Amino acid sequence: MSENNQMMKQALSATVAEVVPFKALGHVDAANLYAATNKAKEIIENDPKWSDLIGDDLASLRRNLSVLNKQYKSLPKVADNVVNLAEEITAKLERFGGM
């Protein structure tokens, strides 16, 4: 096996090791994620003066949480794609040897 082949396989292995933790991010508890914004919304409904105090920040927080939630849901699939591609490349390196 060529030195380049071995170095490439080691690099692929390092990449996969960094990506694997993202596979565990698939489940996000929306109730916990949005707990603060939901509670603040409830408080504002009962006491509108809170809207003046935190309304804009609350809207920004909710938008950011929405983006985060979407990213969490897509990261495991992207991580799977990376792992699968790394495995395919490794298999080709093993099959075709030291090019």
CSV table of N, CA and C in Angstrom, one decimal:
chain,number,residue,atom,x,y,z
A,1,MET,N,0.9,-1.2,0.0
A,1,MET,CA,0.0,0.0,0.0
A,1,MET,C,0.9,1.2,0.0
A,2,SER,N,0.5,2.2,-0.8
A,2,SER,CA,1.4,3.4,-0.9
A,2,SER,C,1.2,4.2,0.3
A,3,GLU,N,2.2,5.1,0.5
A,3,GLU,CA,2.2,6.0,1.7
A,3,GLU,C,1.0,7.0,1.5
A,4,ASN,N,0.7,7.4,0.3
A,4,ASN,CA,-0.4,8.3,0.1
A,4,ASN,C,-1.7,7.7,0.4
A,5,ASN,N,-1.8,6.4,0.1
A,5,ASN,CA,-3.0,5.6,0.4
A,5,ASN,C,-3.3,5.6,1.9
A,6,GLN,N,-2.2,5.3,2.6
A,6,GLN,CA,-2.3,5.1,4.0
A,6,GLN,C,-2.6,6.5,4.7
A,7,MET,N,-2.0,7.5,4.2
A,7,MET,CA,-2.3,8.9,4.8
A,7,MET,C,-3.7,9.3,4.5
A,8,MET,N,-4.2,8.9,3.3
A,8,MET,CA,-5.6,9.3,3.0
A,8,MET,C,-6.6,8.6,3.9
A,9,LYS,N,-6.3,7.3,4.1
A,9,LYS,CA,-7.2,6.5,5.0
A,9,LYS,C,-7.2,7.0,6.4
A,10,GLN,N,-6.0,7.5,6.9
A,10,GLN,CA,-5.9,8.0,8.2
A,10,GLN,C,-6.7,9.3,8.3
A,11,ALA,N,-6.6,10.2,7.2
A,11,ALA,CA,-7.3,11.4,7.2
A,11,ALA,C,-8.9,11.2,7.2
A,12,LEU,N,-9.3,10.2,6.4
A,12,LEU,CA,-10.7,9.9,6.3
A,12,LEU,C,-11.2,9.4,7.7
A,13,SER,N,-10.4,8.6,8.4
A,13,SER,CA,-10.8,8.1,9.7
A,13,SER,C,-10.9,9.3,10.7
A,14,ALA,N,-10.0,10.2,10.6
A,14,ALA,CA,-10.1,11.4,11.5
A,14,ALA,C,-11.3,12.2,11.2
A,15,THR,N,-11.7,12.4,9.9
A,15,THR,CA,-12.9,13.1,9.6
A,15,THR,C,-14.1,12.4,10.1
A,16,VAL,N,-14.2,11.1,10.0
A,16,VAL,CA,-15.4,10.4,10.5
A,16,VAL,C,-15.5,10.5,12.0
A,17,ALA,N,-14.3,10.4,12.6
A,17,ALA,CA,-14.3,10.5,14.1
A,17,ALA,C,-14.9,11.9,14.6
A,18,GLU,N,-14.6,13.0,13.8
A,18,GLU,CA,-15.2,14.3,14.1
A,18,GLU,C,-16.7,14.4,13.8
A,19,VAL,N,-17.1,13.6,12.8
A,19,VAL,CA,-18.5,13.8,12.4
A,19,VAL,C,-19.5,12.9,13.2
A,20,VAL,N,-19.0,11.8,13.7
A,20,VAL,CA,-19.9,10.9,14.4
A,20,VAL,C,-20.7,11.5,15.5
A,21,PRO,N,-20.2,12.4,16.3
A,21,PRO,CA,-21.0,13.0,17.4
A,21,PRO,C,-22.3,13.8,16.8
A,22,PHE,N,-22.2,14.3,15.6
A,22,PHE,CA,-23.3,14.9,15.0
A,22,PHE,C,-24.5,14.0,14.8
A,23,LYS,N,-24.2,12.7,14.6
A,23,LYS,CA,-25.2,11.7,14.4
A,23,LYS,C,-26.2,11.6,15.6
A,24,ALA,N,-25.7,12.0,16.8
A,24,ALA,CA,-26.5,11.8,18.0
A,24,ALA,C,-27.4,13.1,18.2
A,25,LEU,N,-27.3,14.0,17.3
A,25,LEU,CA,-28.1,15.3,17.6
A,25,LEU,C,-29.5,15.2,17.0
A,26,GLY,N,-30.0,14.1,16.5
A,26,GLY,CA,-31.2,14.0,15.8
A,26,GLY,C,-32.5,14.3,16.7
A,27,HIS,N,-32.4,14.1,18.0
A,27,HIS,CA,-33.6,14.3,18.8
A,27,HIS,C,-33.4,15.6,19.6
A,28,VAL,N,-34.3,16.5,19.4
A,28,VAL,CA,-34.3,17.8,20.2
A,28,VAL,C,-35.7,17.8,20.8
A,29,ASP,N,-35.7,18.0,22.1
A,29,ASP,CA,-37.0,18.2,22.8
A,29,ASP,C,-37.5,19.6,22.6
A,30,ALA,N,-38.5,19.8,21.7
A,30,ALA,CA,-39.0,21.1,21.4
A,30,ALA,C,-39.5,21.8,22.6
A,31,ALA,N,-40.2,21.1,23.5
A,31,ALA,CA,-40.7,21.7,24.7
A,31,ALA,C,-39.6,22.3,25.5
A,32,ASN,N,-38.5,21.7,25.7
A,32,ASN,CA,-37.4,22.3,26.4
A,32,ASN,C,-36.7,23.4,25.6
A,33,LEU,N,-36.6,23.2,24.3
A,33,LEU,CA,-35.9,24.1,23.5
A,33,LEU,C,-36.7,25.5,23.5
A,34,TYR,N,-38.0,25.4,23.4
A,34,TYR,CA,-38.8,26.6,23.4
A,34,TYR,C,-39.4,27.0,24.8
A,35,ALA,N,-38.9,26.4,25.8
A,35,ALA,CA,-39.5,26.6,27.2
A,35,ALA,C,-39.5,28.1,27.6
A,36,ALA,N,-38.4,28.8,27.4
A,36,ALA,CA,-38.3,30.2,27.7
A,36,ALA,C,-39.2,31.1,26.9
A,37,THR,N,-39.2,30.8,25.6
A,37,THR,CA,-40.1,31.7,24.8
A,37,THR,C,-41.6,31.4,25.0
A,38,ASN,N,-41.9,30.1,25.3
A,38,ASN,CA,-43.3,29.8,25.5
A,38,ASN,C,-43.8,30.4,26.9
A,39,LYS,N,-42.9,30.4,27.9
A,39,LYS,CA,-43.2,31.0,29.2
A,39,LYS,C,-43.4,32.5,29.1
A,40,ALA,N,-42.4,33.1,28.3
A,40,ALA,CA,-42.5,34.5,28.1
A,40,ALA,C,-43.7,35.0,27.4
A,41,LYS,N,-44.1,34.2,26.4
A,41,LYS,CA,-45.3,34.5,25.7
A,41,LYS,C,-46.6,34.4,26.6
A,42,GLU,N,-46.6,33.4,27.4
A,42,GLU,CA,-47.7,33.3,28.4
A,42,GLU,C,-47.7,34.5,29.4
A,43,ILE,N,-46.5,34.9,29.8
A,43,ILE,CA,-46.4,36.1,30.8
A,43,ILE,C,-46.9,37.3,30.1
A,44,ILE,N,-46.5,37.5,28.8
A,44,ILE,CA,-46.9,38.7,28.1
A,44,ILE,C,-48.4,38.8,27.8
A,45,GLU,N,-49.0,37.6,27.6
A,45,GLU,CA,-50.4,37.6,27.4
A,45,GLU,C,-51.2,38.0,28.6
A,46,ASN,N,-50.6,37.7,29.8
A,46,ASN,CA,-51.2,38.1,31.1
A,46,ASN,C,-50.8,39.4,31.6
A,47,ASP,N,-49.7,39.9,31.1
A,47,ASP,CA,-49.2,41.2,31.6
A,47,ASP,C,-48.5,41.9,30.4
A,48,PRO,N,-49.2,42.7,29.6
A,48,PRO,CA,-48.7,43.2,28.3
A,48,PRO,C,-47.4,44.1,28.5
A,49,LYS,N,-47.2,44.7,29.7
A,49,LYS,CA,-46.1,45.6,29.9
A,49,LYS,C,-44.7,44.8,29.6
A,50,TRP,N,-44.8,43.5,29.8
A,50,TRP,CA,-43.6,42.7,29.6
A,50,TRP,C,-43.2,42.8,28.1
A,51,SER,N,-44.1,43.0,27.2
A,51,SER,CA,-43.9,43.1,25.8
A,51,SER,C,-42.9,44.2,25.5
A,52,ASP,N,-43.1,45.3,26.1
A,52,ASP,CA,-42.2,46.5,25.9
A,52,ASP,C,-40.8,46.2,26.4
A,53,LEU,N,-40.7,45.4,27.5
A,53,LEU,CA,-39.4,45.1,28.1
A,53,LEU,C,-38.6,44.0,27.3
A,54,ILE,N,-39.3,43.0,26.9
A,54,ILE,CA,-38.6,41.9,26.3
A,54,ILE,C,-39.1,41.4,24.9
A,55,GLY,N,-40.1,42.1,24.4
A,55,GLY,CA,-40.8,41.6,23.2
A,55,GLY,C,-39.8,41.4,22.0
A,56,ASP,N,-39.0,42.4,21.7
A,56,ASP,CA,-38.1,42.3,20.6
A,56,ASP,C,-37.0,41.2,20.8
A,57,ASP,N,-36.5,41.2,22.0
A,57,ASP,CA,-35.5,40.1,22.3
A,57,ASP,C,-36.1,38.7,22.2
A,58,LEU,N,-37.4,38.7,22.7
A,58,LEU,CA,-38.1,37.4,22.6
A,58,LEU,C,-38.3,36.9,21.2
A,59,ALA,N,-38.7,37.8,20.3
A,59,ALA,CA,-38.9,37.5,18.9
A,59,ALA,C,-37.6,37.0,18.3
A,60,SER,N,-36.5,37.7,18.6
A,60,SER,CA,-35.1,37.3,18.1
A,60,SER,C,-34.7,35.9,18.6
A,61,LEU,N,-35.0,35.7,19.9
A,61,LEU,CA,-34.6,34.4,20.5
A,61,LEU,C,-35.4,33.3,19.8
A,62,ARG,N,-36.7,33.5,19.6
A,62,ARG,CA,-37.5,32.5,18.9
A,62,ARG,C,-37.0,32.2,17.5
A,63,ARG,N,-36.6,33.2,16.8
A,63,ARG,CA,-36.1,33.0,15.4
A,63,ARG,C,-34.8,32.2,15.5
A,64,ASN,N,-33.9,32.5,16.4
A,64,ASN,CA,-32.7,31.8,16.5
A,64,ASN,C,-32.9,30.3,16.9
A,65,LEU,N,-33.8,30.1,17.8
A,65,LEU,CA,-34.2,28.8,18.3
A,65,LEU,C,-34.7,28.0,17.1
A,66,SER,N,-35.5,28.6,16.3
A,66,SER,CA,-36.1,27.9,15.1
A,66,SER,C,-35.0,27.5,14.1
A,67,VAL,N,-34.0,28.3,13.9
A,67,VAL,CA,-32.9,28.0,13.0
A,67,VAL,C,-32.1,26.8,13.7
A,68,LEU,N,-31.8,26.9,15.0
A,68,LEU,CA,-31.1,25.9,15.7
A,68,LEU,C,-31.9,24.5,15.6
A,69,ASN,N,-33.1,24.6,15.8
A,69,ASN,CA,-34.0,23.3,15.7
A,69,ASN,C,-33.9,22.7,14.3
A,70,LYS,N,-33.9,23.5,13.3
A,70,LYS,CA,-33.8,23.0,11.9
A,70,LYS,C,-32.5,22.4,11.7
A,71,GLN,N,-31.4,23.0,12.1
A,71,GLN,CA,-30.1,22.5,12.0
A,71,GLN,C,-29.9,21.2,12.7
A,72,TYR,N,-30.4,21.1,13.9
A,72,TYR,CA,-30.3,19.9,14.7
A,72,TYR,C,-30.9,18.7,13.9
A,73,LYS,N,-32.0,19.0,13.3
A,73,LYS,CA,-32.8,17.9,12.6
A,73,LYS,C,-32.0,17.5,11.3
A,74,SER,N,-31.3,18.4,10.7
A,74,SER,CA,-30.6,18.0,9.5
A,74,SER,C,-29.2,17.5,9.7
A,75,LEU,N,-28.5,17.8,10.8
A,75,LEU,CA,-27.2,17.4,11.0
A,75,LEU,C,-27.0,15.9,11.0
A,76,PRO,N,-27.8,15.1,11.6
A,76,PRO,CA,-27.6,13.6,11.6
A,76,PRO,C,-27.6,13.0,10.2
A,77,LYS,N,-28.4,13.5,9.3
A,77,LYS,CA,-28.5,13.1,7.9
A,77,LYS,C,-27.2,13.5,7.2
A,78,VAL,N,-26.7,14.7,7.4
A,78,VAL,CA,-25.5,15.1,6.8
A,78,VAL,C,-24.3,14.3,7.3
A,79,ALA,N,-24.3,14.1,8.6
A,79,ALA,CA,-23.2,13.3,9.2
A,79,ALA,C,-23.2,11.8,8.6
A,80,ASP,N,-24.4,11.3,8.4
A,80,ASP,CA,-24.5,9.9,7.8
A,80,ASP,C,-23.9,10.0,6.4
A,81,ASN,N,-24.2,11.0,5.6
A,81,ASN,CA,-23.7,11.2,4.3
A,81,ASN,C,-22.2,11.2,4.3
A,82,VAL,N,-21.6,12.0,5.2
A,82,VAL,CA,-20.2,12.1,5.3
A,82,VAL,C,-19.5,10.7,5.6
A,83,VAL,N,-20.1,10.1,6.6
A,83,VAL,CA,-19.6,8.7,7.0
A,83,VAL,C,-19.7,7.8,5.8
A,84,ASN,N,-20.8,7.7,5.1
A,84,ASN,CA,-21.0,6.8,4.0
A,84,ASN,C,-20.0,7.1,2.9
A,85,LEU,N,-19.8,8.4,2.6
A,85,LEU,CA,-18.8,8.8,1.5
A,85,LEU,C,-17.4,8.4,1.9
A,86,ALA,N,-17.0,8.6,3.2
A,86,ALA,CA,-15.7,8.2,3.7
A,86,ALA,C,-15.5,6.7,3.6
A,87,GLU,N,-16.6,6.0,3.9
A,87,GLU,CA,-16.5,4.5,3.7
A,87,GLU,C,-16.3,4.1,2.3
A,88,GLU,N,-17.0,4.8,1.4
A,88,GLU,CA,-16.9,4.4,0.0
A,88,GLU,C,-15.5,4.8,-0.5
A,89,ILE,N,-14.9,5.9,-0.1
A,89,ILE,CA,-13.6,6.3,-0.6
A,89,ILE,C,-12.6,5.3,0.0
A,90,THR,N,-12.7,4.9,1.3
A,90,THR,CA,-11.8,3.9,1.9
A,90,THR,C,-11.9,2.6,1.2
A,91,ALA,N,-13.1,2.2,0.8
A,91,ALA,CA,-13.2,0.9,0.1
A,91,ALA,C,-12.5,1.0,-1.3
A,92,LYS,N,-12.6,2.1,-1.9
A,92,LYS,CA,-11.9,2.2,-3.2
A,92,LYS,C,-10.4,2.2,-3.1
A,93,LEU,N,-9.9,2.9,-2.0
A,93,LEU,CA,-8.5,2.9,-1.7
A,93,LEU,C,-8.0,1.5,-1.5
A,94,GLU,N,-8.8,0.7,-0.7
A,94,GLU,CA,-8.4,-0.7,-0.4
A,94,GLU,C,-8.4,-1.6,-1.7
A,95,ARG,N,-9.4,-1.3,-2.5
A,95,ARG,CA,-9.6,-2.2,-3.7
A,95,ARG,C,-8.5,-1.9,-4.7
A,96,PHE,N,-8.2,-0.6,-4.9
A,96,PHE,CA,-7.3,-0.2,-6.0
A,96,PHE,C,-5.9,0.0,-5.5
A,97,GLY,N,-5.7,-0.2,-4.2
A,97,GLY,CA,-4.3,-0.2,-3.7
A,97,GLY,C,-3.6,1.1,-3.8
A,98,GLY,N,-2.3,1.0,-3.9
A,98,GLY,CA,-1.4,2.1,-3.9
A,98,GLY,C,-1.2,2.8,-5.2
A,99,MET,N,-2.2,3.6,-5.6
A,99,MET,CA,-2.1,4.3,-6.9
A,99,MET,C,-1.0,5.4,-6.8
